[in-house]
């Protein structure tokens, strides 16, 4: 119930405006968000790499409704990639891109615009010596996102995909994408989805996650296990052993600020551990989805909101 309310709040312009107007404690936001500017993202990346972790960086923003905003996001990624290259960080850092932030939802030519912007970001990533992963958003965009991925992979074959285990279609999508060179991030899924397309019970989502992991681990692609769930992490390790995958032929991924001790533990064991680093001023939807996943984070956030506003 709390999760449902929070996921609705994540899309609420009114709540976002109220929160954005409040001087929210920097500590609360900064636990999960690297900061607002490019240099904040570069700094967070440098710190993670020094600690033996990898990074994927997300310029926050989604549901872009104006072309200029989509262009700004494209430019922010290109600038970020240049700065990461300047600082010698691209060996351990890639970027994650939401297609809705670069134009996918614009009326008319939205898909074409998003594809063109994604190409420019992939080109900048290639020039910087790294790559891009396309985030996955709500289920109405899945086919469009996978179509754009197919187009991008023709020129940029290392472009990564994200699949969401809560969708009933995903086991099949995993099978389609489990080919040589294919990087697939598997997550549970963060949006509010109807029973017509998604498992509703967390136990069903977990079972689907395990089935999907098995398909990815058994195949020749590069699985990226994106979960904080100790059971999923343990099962991923067991599947890697079963399918005789050496460390480094798959990776773990977690969000910035979430289970940092576990991130360090996996890295210390010689596993590839990539941290998803969000930055930018559009932090509202992102932060509220984190609250929905872990209501303990909500009380921390609400206390800060009430005491500082
Ligand atoms: P889940 O939320 O089911 O929690 C299971 C257990 O994990 C908890 O009981 C607890 O033990 C532990 N846990 C979880 N959160 C914790 C916390 N904050 N602190 C301590 N323990 C915690 N989604 C999407 O729809 N599209 C996308 O593109 C992406 N991209 C993405 C990238 C990366 C790198 C990650 C890690 C996640 C995403 N997600 C995503 C989000 C994802 O779909 C999902 O909502 C969250 O990861 C939460 O699901 P979990 O599998 O982590 O565990």
mmCIF file of C-alpha atoms and ligand atoms in Angstrom:
data_model
loop_
_atom_site.group_PDB
_atom_site.id
_atom_site.type_symbol
_atom_site.label_atom_id
_atom_site.label_comp_id
_atom_site.label_asym_id
_atom_site.label_seq_id
_atom_site.Cartn_x
_atom_site.Cartn_y
_atom_site.Cartn_z
ATOM 1 C CA UNK A 1 0.000 0.000 0.000
ATOM 2 C CA UNK A 2 2.814 2.433 0.981
ATOM 3 C CA UNK A 3 4.738 1.315 -2.103
ATOM 4 C CA UNK A 4 1.741 2.014 -4.358
ATOM 5 C CA UNK A 5 1.230 5.487 -2.846
ATOM 6 C CA UNK A 6 4.905 6.307 -3.201
ATOM 7 C CA UNK A 7 5.083 5.151 -6.791
ATOM 8 C CA UNK A 8 2.133 7.434 -7.527
ATOM 9 C CA UNK A 9 3.958 10.247 -5.702
ATOM 10 C CA UNK A 10 7.035 9.641 -7.873
ATOM 11 C CA UNK A 11 5.002 10.828 -10.862
ATOM 12 C CA UNK A 12 3.278 13.725 -9.089
ATOM 13 C CA UNK A 13 4.298 17.138 -10.391
ATOM 14 C CA UNK A 14 2.639 18.843 -7.428
ATOM 15 C CA UNK A 15 4.529 16.846 -4.786
ATOM 16 C CA UNK A 16 7.731 17.236 -6.731
ATOM 17 C CA UNK A 17 7.270 21.015 -6.788
ATOM 18 C CA UNK A 18 6.573 21.124 -3.040
ATOM 19 C CA UNK A 19 9.649 19.023 -2.300
ATOM 20 C CA UNK A 20 11.803 20.923 -4.762
ATOM 21 C CA UNK A 21 10.841 24.172 -3.032
ATOM 22 C CA UNK A 22 11.794 22.840 0.386
ATOM 23 C CA UNK A 23 15.364 23.078 1.547
ATOM 24 C CA UNK A 24 15.649 19.323 1.995
ATOM 25 C CA UNK A 25 18.593 18.165 4.014
ATOM 26 C CA UNK A 26 21.537 17.739 1.713
ATOM 27 C CA UNK A 27 22.524 14.656 3.660
ATOM 28 C CA UNK A 28 19.347 12.794 2.782
ATOM 29 C CA UNK A 29 19.476 13.574 -0.917
ATOM 30 C CA UNK A 30 23.232 13.098 -1.079
ATOM 31 C CA UNK A 31 23.075 9.652 0.363
ATOM 32 C CA UNK A 32 21.428 8.498 -2.873
ATOM 33 C CA UNK A 33 22.350 11.217 -5.400
ATOM 34 C CA UNK A 34 25.943 12.260 -6.200
ATOM 35 C CA UNK A 35 25.032 15.943 -6.600
ATOM 36 C CA UNK A 36 23.595 18.268 -9.208
ATOM 37 C CA UNK A 37 26.534 18.972 -11.543
ATOM 38 C CA UNK A 38 28.928 17.133 -13.842
ATOM 39 C CA UNK A 39 31.828 17.608 -11.439
ATOM 40 C CA UNK A 40 29.815 16.010 -8.609
ATOM 41 C CA UNK A 41 29.330 12.925 -10.783
ATOM 42 C CA UNK A 42 33.026 12.878 -11.735
ATOM 43 C CA UNK A 43 34.051 13.169 -8.090
ATOM 44 C CA UNK A 44 31.707 10.367 -6.954
ATOM 45 C CA UNK A 45 33.017 8.168 -9.778
ATOM 46 C CA UNK A 46 36.625 8.854 -8.825
ATOM 47 C CA UNK A 47 35.883 7.851 -5.216
ATOM 48 C CA UNK A 48 34.139 4.635 -6.244
ATOM 49 C CA UNK A 49 36.921 3.608 -8.616
ATOM 50 C CA UNK A 50 39.533 4.302 -5.937
ATOM 51 C CA UNK A 51 37.603 1.926 -3.665
ATOM 52 C CA UNK A 52 37.805 -0.863 -6.263
ATOM 53 C CA UNK A 53 34.245 -0.436 -7.526
ATOM 54 C CA UNK A 54 32.939 0.332 -11.025
ATOM 55 C CA UNK A 55 30.330 2.962 -11.911
ATOM 56 C CA UNK A 56 27.471 3.619 -14.280
ATOM 57 C CA UNK A 57 26.290 7.212 -14.228
ATOM 58 C CA UNK A 58 22.741 8.409 -14.769
ATOM 59 C CA UNK A 59 21.875 12.022 -15.533
ATOM 60 C CA UNK A 60 18.556 12.309 -13.702
ATOM 61 C CA UNK A 61 15.518 13.274 -15.698
ATOM 62 C CA UNK A 62 12.664 11.407 -17.319
ATOM 63 C CA UNK A 63 9.417 12.053 -19.173
ATOM 64 C CA UNK A 64 10.939 14.933 -21.096
ATOM 65 C CA UNK A 65 8.155 16.901 -22.754
ATOM 66 C CA UNK A 66 10.167 19.470 -24.681
ATOM 67 C CA UNK A 67 12.763 19.026 -27.377
ATOM 68 C CA UNK A 68 15.120 21.572 -25.788
ATOM 69 C CA UNK A 69 15.095 19.579 -22.547
ATOM 70 C CA UNK A 70 15.919 16.360 -24.439
ATOM 71 C CA UNK A 71 18.792 18.144 -26.208
ATOM 72 C CA UNK A 72 20.100 19.454 -22.900
ATOM 73 C CA UNK A 73 20.152 15.940 -21.480
ATOM 74 C CA UNK A 74 21.998 14.648 -24.560
ATOM 75 C CA UNK A 75 24.543 17.445 -24.151
ATOM 76 C CA UNK A 76 24.920 16.726 -20.422
ATOM 77 C CA UNK A 77 25.896 13.124 -21.218
ATOM 78 C CA UNK A 78 28.351 14.157 -23.929
ATOM 79 C CA UNK A 79 29.969 16.655 -21.538
ATOM 80 C CA UNK A 80 30.099 14.083 -18.751
ATOM 81 C CA UNK A 81 31.734 11.487 -21.000
ATOM 82 C CA UNK A 82 34.416 13.989 -22.072
ATOM 83 C CA UNK A 83 35.146 14.861 -18.457
ATOM 84 C CA UNK A 84 35.346 11.194 -17.442
ATOM 85 C CA UNK A 85 37.808 10.609 -20.291
ATOM 86 C CA UNK A 86 39.853 13.703 -19.304
ATOM 87 C CA UNK A 87 40.124 12.323 -15.786
ATOM 88 C CA UNK A 88 41.070 8.832 -16.983
ATOM 89 C CA UNK A 89 37.964 7.281 -15.423
ATOM 90 C CA UNK A 90 36.297 5.632 -18.412
ATOM 91 C CA UNK A 91 38.079 2.307 -17.827
ATOM 92 C CA UNK A 92 35.737 1.750 -14.896
ATOM 93 C CA UNK A 93 32.747 3.940 -15.698
ATOM 94 C CA UNK A 94 29.964 3.817 -18.270
ATOM 95 C CA UNK A 95 26.680 5.753 -18.466
ATOM 96 C CA UNK A 96 23.033 4.721 -18.070
ATOM 97 C CA UNK A 97 20.463 6.537 -20.193
ATOM 98 C CA UNK A 98 16.669 6.759 -19.944
ATOM 99 C CA UNK A 99 15.254 7.155 -23.437
ATOM 100 C CA UNK A 100 12.329 9.207 -22.100
ATOM 101 C CA UNK A 101 14.864 11.787 -20.921
ATOM 102 C CA UNK A 102 16.233 12.225 -24.446
ATOM 103 C CA UNK A 103 12.948 12.507 -26.301
ATOM 104 C CA UNK A 104 11.217 9.105 -26.568
ATOM 105 C CA UNK A 105 7.909 10.487 -25.263
ATOM 106 C CA UNK A 106 7.820 13.590 -27.468
ATOM 107 C CA UNK A 107 4.771 13.599 -29.710
ATOM 108 C CA UNK A 108 5.281 12.662 -33.368
ATOM 109 C CA UNK A 109 8.943 11.896 -33.928
ATOM 110 C CA UNK A 110 9.811 11.075 -30.290
ATOM 111 C CA UNK A 111 11.298 7.656 -31.017
ATOM 112 C CA UNK A 112 13.414 8.964 -33.889
ATOM 113 C CA UNK A 113 14.652 11.880 -31.790
ATOM 114 C CA UNK A 114 15.543 9.566 -28.894
ATOM 115 C CA UNK A 115 17.391 7.227 -31.260
ATOM 116 C CA UNK A 116 19.382 10.094 -32.746
ATOM 117 C CA UNK A 117 20.281 11.468 -29.300
ATOM 118 C CA UNK A 118 21.188 7.963 -28.096
ATOM 119 C CA UNK A 119 23.463 7.548 -31.133
ATOM 120 C CA UNK A 120 25.233 10.786 -30.257
ATOM 121 C CA UNK A 121 25.706 9.640 -26.650
ATOM 122 C CA UNK A 122 26.941 6.199 -27.793
ATOM 123 C CA UNK A 123 29.369 7.928 -30.188
ATOM 124 C CA UNK A 124 30.689 10.100 -27.360
ATOM 125 C CA UNK A 125 30.992 7.019 -25.134
ATOM 126 C CA UNK A 126 32.917 5.145 -27.821
ATOM 127 C CA UNK A 127 35.259 8.109 -28.301
ATOM 128 C CA UNK A 128 35.774 8.217 -24.533
ATOM 129 C CA UNK A 129 36.551 4.490 -24.430
ATOM 130 C CA UNK A 130 33.393 3.309 -22.731
ATOM 131 C CA UNK A 131 29.793 2.366 -23.397
ATOM 132 C CA UNK A 132 26.120 3.018 -22.635
ATOM 133 C CA UNK A 133 23.334 1.014 -20.993
ATOM 134 C CA UNK A 134 19.704 1.891 -21.806
ATOM 135 C CA UNK A 135 17.577 1.961 -18.654
ATOM 136 C CA UNK A 136 14.127 0.369 -18.890
ATOM 137 C CA UNK A 137 11.045 2.381 -17.934
ATOM 138 C CA UNK A 138 7.341 1.492 -17.639
ATOM 139 C CA UNK A 139 5.969 -1.397 -19.712
ATOM 140 C CA UNK A 140 4.379 0.824 -22.366
ATOM 141 C CA UNK A 141 7.902 1.689 -23.521
ATOM 142 C CA UNK A 142 9.481 -1.797 -23.468
ATOM 143 C CA UNK A 143 9.002 -2.612 -27.172
ATOM 144 C CA UNK A 144 10.120 0.839 -28.268
ATOM 145 C CA UNK A 145 13.222 0.679 -26.039
ATOM 146 C CA UNK A 146 14.185 -2.799 -27.249
ATOM 147 C CA UNK A 147 13.669 -1.624 -30.865
ATOM 148 C CA UNK A 148 15.986 1.339 -30.313
ATOM 149 C CA UNK A 149 18.500 -0.994 -28.629
ATOM 150 C CA UNK A 150 18.530 -3.214 -31.734
ATOM 151 C CA UNK A 151 19.214 -0.177 -33.939
ATOM 152 C CA UNK A 152 21.969 1.103 -31.657
ATOM 153 C CA UNK A 153 23.670 -2.280 -31.383
ATOM 154 C CA UNK A 154 24.251 -2.321 -35.159
ATOM 155 C CA UNK A 155 26.773 0.508 -34.773
ATOM 156 C CA UNK A 156 27.539 0.192 -31.056
ATOM 157 C CA UNK A 157 27.339 -3.536 -30.249
ATOM 158 C CA UNK A 158 28.338 -3.124 -26.605
ATOM 159 C CA UNK A 159 25.252 -1.028 -25.778
ATOM 160 C CA UNK A 160 23.641 -2.615 -22.714
ATOM 161 C CA UNK A 161 19.975 -3.438 -22.137
ATOM 162 C CA UNK A 162 17.922 -3.547 -18.938
ATOM 163 C CA UNK A 163 15.207 -6.165 -18.413
ATOM 164 C CA UNK A 164 12.722 -6.181 -15.532
ATOM 165 C CA UNK A 165 11.915 -9.527 -13.888
ATOM 166 C CA UNK A 166 8.457 -8.350 -12.750
ATOM 167 C CA UNK A 167 7.205 -8.362 -16.351
ATOM 168 C CA UNK A 168 5.817 -11.723 -17.430
ATOM 169 C CA UNK A 169 7.440 -11.319 -20.866
ATOM 170 C CA UNK A 170 10.975 -10.939 -19.516
ATOM 171 C CA UNK A 171 12.100 -14.572 -19.407
ATOM 172 C CA UNK A 172 11.520 -14.632 -23.189
ATOM 173 C CA UNK A 173 13.326 -11.311 -23.649
ATOM 174 C CA UNK A 174 16.280 -12.729 -21.687
ATOM 175 C CA UNK A 175 16.441 -15.685 -24.060
ATOM 176 C CA UNK A 176 16.343 -13.317 -27.070
ATOM 177 C CA UNK A 177 19.133 -11.149 -25.650
ATOM 178 C CA UNK A 178 21.391 -13.922 -24.297
ATOM 179 C CA UNK A 179 23.851 -13.883 -27.176
ATOM 180 C CA UNK A 180 27.598 -13.350 -27.462
ATOM 181 C CA UNK A 181 28.607 -9.783 -26.613
ATOM 182 C CA UNK A 182 25.145 -8.858 -25.300
ATOM 183 C CA UNK A 183 25.240 -6.962 -22.006
ATOM 184 C CA UNK A 184 21.982 -7.368 -20.079
ATOM 185 C CA UNK A 185 21.235 -5.782 -16.728
ATOM 186 C CA UNK A 186 18.552 -7.739 -14.902
ATOM 187 C CA UNK A 187 16.568 -5.852 -12.250
ATOM 188 C CA UNK A 188 13.268 -6.591 -10.510
ATOM 189 C CA UNK A 189 11.546 -3.458 -11.890
ATOM 190 C CA UNK A 190 10.675 -0.178 -10.211
ATOM 191 C CA UNK A 191 7.369 0.985 -11.739
ATOM 192 C CA UNK A 192 3.738 0.363 -10.815
ATOM 193 C CA UNK A 193 2.561 -2.174 -13.390
ATOM 194 C CA UNK A 194 -0.831 -3.865 -13.921
ATOM 195 C CA UNK A 195 -1.490 -7.588 -13.409
ATOM 196 C CA UNK A 196 -2.058 -7.953 -17.164
ATOM 197 C CA UNK A 197 1.690 -7.573 -17.765
ATOM 198 C CA UNK A 198 3.472 -7.990 -14.429
ATOM 199 C CA UNK A 199 3.721 -10.359 -11.477
ATOM 200 C CA UNK A 200 2.151 -8.667 -8.454
ATOM 201 C CA UNK A 201 3.524 -10.752 -5.574
ATOM 202 C CA UNK A 202 7.125 -10.260 -4.534
ATOM 203 C CA UNK A 203 7.658 -14.048 -4.304
ATOM 204 C CA UNK A 204 6.551 -14.361 -7.952
ATOM 205 C CA UNK A 205 8.901 -11.549 -8.973
ATOM 206 C CA UNK A 206 11.768 -13.263 -7.141
ATOM 207 C CA UNK A 207 11.052 -16.584 -8.860
ATOM 208 C CA UNK A 208 10.977 -14.833 -12.220
ATOM 209 C CA UNK A 209 14.270 -13.086 -11.367
ATOM 210 C CA UNK A 210 15.899 -16.462 -10.684
ATOM 211 C CA UNK A 211 14.553 -17.974 -13.932
ATOM 212 C CA UNK A 212 15.814 -14.959 -15.885
ATOM 213 C CA UNK A 213 19.229 -15.097 -14.203
ATOM 214 C CA UNK A 214 19.506 -18.764 -15.101
ATOM 215 C CA UNK A 215 18.846 -17.974 -18.789
ATOM 216 C CA UNK A 216 21.416 -15.166 -18.792
ATOM 217 C CA UNK A 217 24.082 -17.059 -16.819
ATOM 218 C CA UNK A 218 23.665 -20.173 -19.000
ATOM 219 C CA UNK A 219 24.021 -18.165 -22.218
ATOM 220 C CA UNK A 220 27.082 -16.603 -23.841
ATOM 221 C CA UNK A 221 26.198 -12.972 -23.057
ATOM 222 C CA UNK A 222 27.351 -10.716 -20.214
ATOM 223 C CA UNK A 223 24.833 -10.737 -17.312
ATOM 224 C CA UNK A 224 24.647 -7.739 -14.983
ATOM 225 C CA UNK A 225 22.886 -8.748 -11.770
ATOM 226 C CA UNK A 226 21.278 -5.551 -10.469
ATOM 227 C CA UNK A 227 19.769 -6.297 -7.067
ATOM 228 C CA UNK A 228 20.352 -5.542 -3.396
ATOM 229 C CA UNK A 229 18.488 -8.669 -2.404
ATOM 230 C CA UNK A 230 20.883 -10.970 -0.498
ATOM 231 C CA UNK A 231 19.074 -14.044 -1.862
ATOM 232 C CA UNK A 232 19.415 -12.929 -5.476
ATOM 233 C CA UNK A 233 23.104 -12.134 -4.941
ATOM 234 C CA UNK A 234 23.696 -15.555 -3.403
ATOM 235 C CA UNK A 235 21.828 -17.381 -6.165
ATOM 236 C CA UNK A 236 23.734 -15.415 -8.827
ATOM 237 C CA UNK A 237 26.979 -16.628 -7.288
ATOM 238 C CA UNK A 238 25.728 -20.221 -7.239
ATOM 239 C CA UNK A 239 24.604 -19.991 -10.894
ATOM 240 C CA UNK A 240 27.989 -18.583 -11.917
ATOM 241 C CA UNK A 241 29.656 -21.632 -10.337
ATOM 242 C CA UNK A 242 27.151 -23.997 -11.926
ATOM 243 C CA UNK A 243 27.659 -22.553 -15.416
ATOM 244 C CA UNK A 244 31.428 -22.347 -14.873
ATOM 245 C CA UNK A 245 31.583 -18.615 -15.320
ATOM 246 C CA UNK A 246 34.798 -17.063 -14.030
ATOM 247 C CA UNK A 247 34.560 -13.863 -11.975
ATOM 248 C CA UNK A 248 34.495 -10.938 -14.383
ATOM 249 C CA UNK A 249 32.364 -12.752 -16.992
ATOM 250 C CA UNK A 250 29.321 -11.227 -15.241
ATOM 251 C CA UNK A 251 28.919 -8.419 -12.744
ATOM 252 C CA UNK A 252 26.867 -7.266 -9.779
ATOM 253 C CA UNK A 253 25.240 -3.837 -9.719
ATOM 254 C CA UNK A 254 23.733 -1.816 -6.885
ATOM 255 C CA UNK A 255 22.525 1.746 -6.426
ATOM 256 C CA UNK A 256 24.645 4.543 -4.987
ATOM 257 C CA UNK A 257 24.143 4.686 -1.220
ATOM 258 C CA UNK A 258 22.338 1.352 -0.974
ATOM 259 C CA UNK A 259 24.108 -1.464 0.909
ATOM 260 C CA UNK A 260 27.582 0.079 0.543
ATOM 261 C CA UNK A 261 29.063 -2.565 2.877
ATOM 262 C CA UNK A 262 27.789 -5.330 0.642
ATOM 263 C CA UNK A 263 29.199 -3.509 -2.406
ATOM 264 C CA UNK A 264 32.609 -3.431 -0.718
ATOM 265 C CA UNK A 265 32.349 -7.073 0.346
ATOM 266 C CA UNK A 266 31.656 -8.306 -3.194
ATOM 267 C CA UNK A 267 34.460 -6.172 -4.650
ATOM 268 C CA UNK A 268 36.861 -7.506 -1.995
ATOM 269 C CA UNK A 269 35.990 -11.026 -3.135
ATOM 270 C CA UNK A 270 37.223 -10.143 -6.616
ATOM 271 C CA UNK A 271 33.750 -9.709 -8.108
ATOM 272 C CA UNK A 272 32.984 -6.890 -10.536
ATOM 273 C CA UNK A 273 30.697 -4.571 -8.574
ATOM 274 C CA UNK A 274 29.227 -1.600 -10.426
ATOM 275 C CA UNK A 275 27.469 1.243 -8.629
ATOM 276 C CA UNK A 276 24.671 3.176 -10.342
ATOM 277 C CA UNK A 277 25.402 6.848 -9.675
ATOM 278 C CA UNK A 278 22.567 9.324 -10.294
ATOM 279 C CA UNK A 279 23.233 13.049 -10.502
ATOM 280 C CA UNK A 280 21.370 16.170 -11.615
ATOM 281 C CA UNK A 281 18.634 18.438 -10.321
ATOM 282 C CA UNK A 282 15.722 16.157 -11.326
ATOM 283 C CA UNK A 283 16.088 13.890 -8.307
ATOM 284 C CA UNK A 284 12.455 13.693 -7.148
ATOM 285 C CA UNK A 285 11.106 10.628 -9.024
ATOM 286 C CA UNK A 286 14.345 8.753 -8.454
ATOM 287 C CA UNK A 287 14.422 9.405 -4.736
ATOM 288 C CA UNK A 288 10.764 8.526 -4.207
ATOM 289 C CA UNK A 289 11.238 5.161 -5.958
ATOM 290 C CA UNK A 290 14.063 4.416 -3.511
ATOM 291 C CA UNK A 291 11.640 5.237 -0.649
ATOM 292 C CA UNK A 292 9.102 2.815 -2.109
ATOM 293 C CA UNK A 293 11.682 0.027 -2.070
ATOM 294 C CA UNK A 294 12.757 0.589 1.512
ATOM 295 C CA UNK A 295 10.191 2.441 3.655
ATOM 296 C CA UNK A 296 12.870 2.845 6.383
ATOM 297 C CA UNK A 297 14.417 5.400 4.022
ATOM 298 C CA UNK A 298 11.073 7.211 3.894
ATOM 299 C CA UNK A 299 11.039 8.209 7.563
ATOM 300 C CA UNK A 300 14.559 9.595 7.191
ATOM 301 C CA UNK A 301 13.440 11.633 4.196
ATOM 302 C CA UNK A 302 10.157 12.863 5.723
ATOM 303 C CA UNK A 303 11.902 13.954 8.928
ATOM 304 C CA UNK A 304 14.320 16.024 6.888
ATOM 305 C CA UNK A 305 11.506 17.505 4.791
ATOM 306 C CA UNK A 306 9.390 18.492 7.799
ATOM 307 C CA UNK A 307 12.204 19.811 9.953
ATOM 308 C CA UNK A 308 13.811 21.979 7.268
ATOM 309 C CA UNK A 309 10.811 23.345 5.380
HETATM 310 P P1 LIG B 1 14.038 -5.547 -3.205
HETATM 311 O O1 LIG B 1 13.587 -4.116 -3.233
HETATM 312 O O2 LIG B 1 13.066 -6.604 -3.633
HETATM 313 O O3 LIG B 1 14.533 -5.871 -1.763
HETATM 314 C C1 LIG B 1 14.890 -7.194 -1.396
HETATM 315 C C2 LIG B 1 15.851 -7.162 -0.215
HETATM 316 O O4 LIG B 1 17.044 -6.450 -0.594
HETATM 317 C C3 LIG B 1 15.342 -6.405 0.988
HETATM 318 O O5 LIG B 1 14.482 -7.219 1.760
HETATM 319 C C4 LIG B 1 16.641 -6.068 1.695
HETATM 320 O O6 LIG B 1 17.155 -7.209 2.317
HETATM 321 C C5 LIG B 1 17.539 -5.734 0.523
HETATM 322 N N1 LIG B 1 17.450 -4.287 0.226
HETATM 323 C C6 LIG B 1 16.779 -3.702 -0.769
HETATM 324 N N2 LIG B 1 16.917 -2.354 -0.710
HETATM 325 C C7 LIG B 1 17.691 -2.099 0.346
HETATM 326 C C8 LIG B 1 18.181 -0.914 0.942
HETATM 327 N N3 LIG B 1 17.870 0.298 0.457
HETATM 328 N N4 LIG B 1 18.968 -1.028 2.023
HETATM 329 C C9 LIG B 1 19.264 -2.234 2.539
HETATM 330 N N5 LIG B 1 18.808 -3.403 2.024
HETATM 331 C C10 LIG B 1 18.040 -3.338 0.951
HETATM 332 N N6 LIG B 1 14.454 -0.494 -12.315
HETATM 333 C C11 LIG B 1 13.815 -0.293 -13.475
HETATM 334 O O7 LIG B 1 12.591 -0.457 -13.538
HETATM 335 N N7 LIG B 1 14.512 0.086 -14.593
HETATM 336 C C12 LIG B 1 15.856 0.239 -14.590
HETATM 337 O O8 LIG B 1 16.447 0.577 -15.629
HETATM 338 C C13 LIG B 1 16.553 0.004 -13.363
HETATM 339 N N8 LIG B 1 17.903 0.135 -13.290
HETATM 340 C C14 LIG B 1 18.553 -0.271 -12.149
HETATM 341 C C15 LIG B 1 19.938 -0.294 -12.104
HETATM 342 C C16 LIG B 1 20.610 -0.780 -11.000
HETATM 343 C C17 LIG B 1 22.093 -0.840 -11.008
HETATM 344 C C18 LIG B 1 19.856 -1.240 -9.870
HETATM 345 C C19 LIG B 1 20.534 -1.819 -8.660
HETATM 346 C C20 LIG B 1 18.478 -1.192 -9.887
HETATM 347 C C21 LIG B 1 17.817 -0.691 -11.004
HETATM 348 N N9 LIG B 1 16.434 -0.609 -11.030
HETATM 349 C C22 LIG B 1 15.801 -0.366 -12.228
HETATM 350 C C23 LIG B 1 15.646 -0.736 -9.768
HETATM 351 C C24 LIG B 1 15.159 -2.153 -9.556
HETATM 352 O O9 LIG B 1 14.197 -2.501 -10.505
HETATM 353 C C25 LIG B 1 14.545 -2.318 -8.157
HETATM 354 O O10 LIG B 1 13.463 -1.460 -8.023
HETATM 355 C C26 LIG B 1 15.493 -2.078 -7.015
HETATM 356 O O11 LIG B 1 16.789 -2.523 -7.295
HETATM 357 C C27 LIG B 1 15.001 -2.817 -5.769
HETATM 358 O O12 LIG B 1 14.944 -4.200 -5.980
HETATM 359 P P2 LIG B 1 16.010 -5.193 -5.340
HETATM 360 O O13 LIG B 1 16.211 -6.334 -6.273
HETATM 361 O O14 LIG B 1 17.238 -4.433 -5.046
HETATM 362 O O15 LIG B 1 15.413 -5.733 -4.004
#
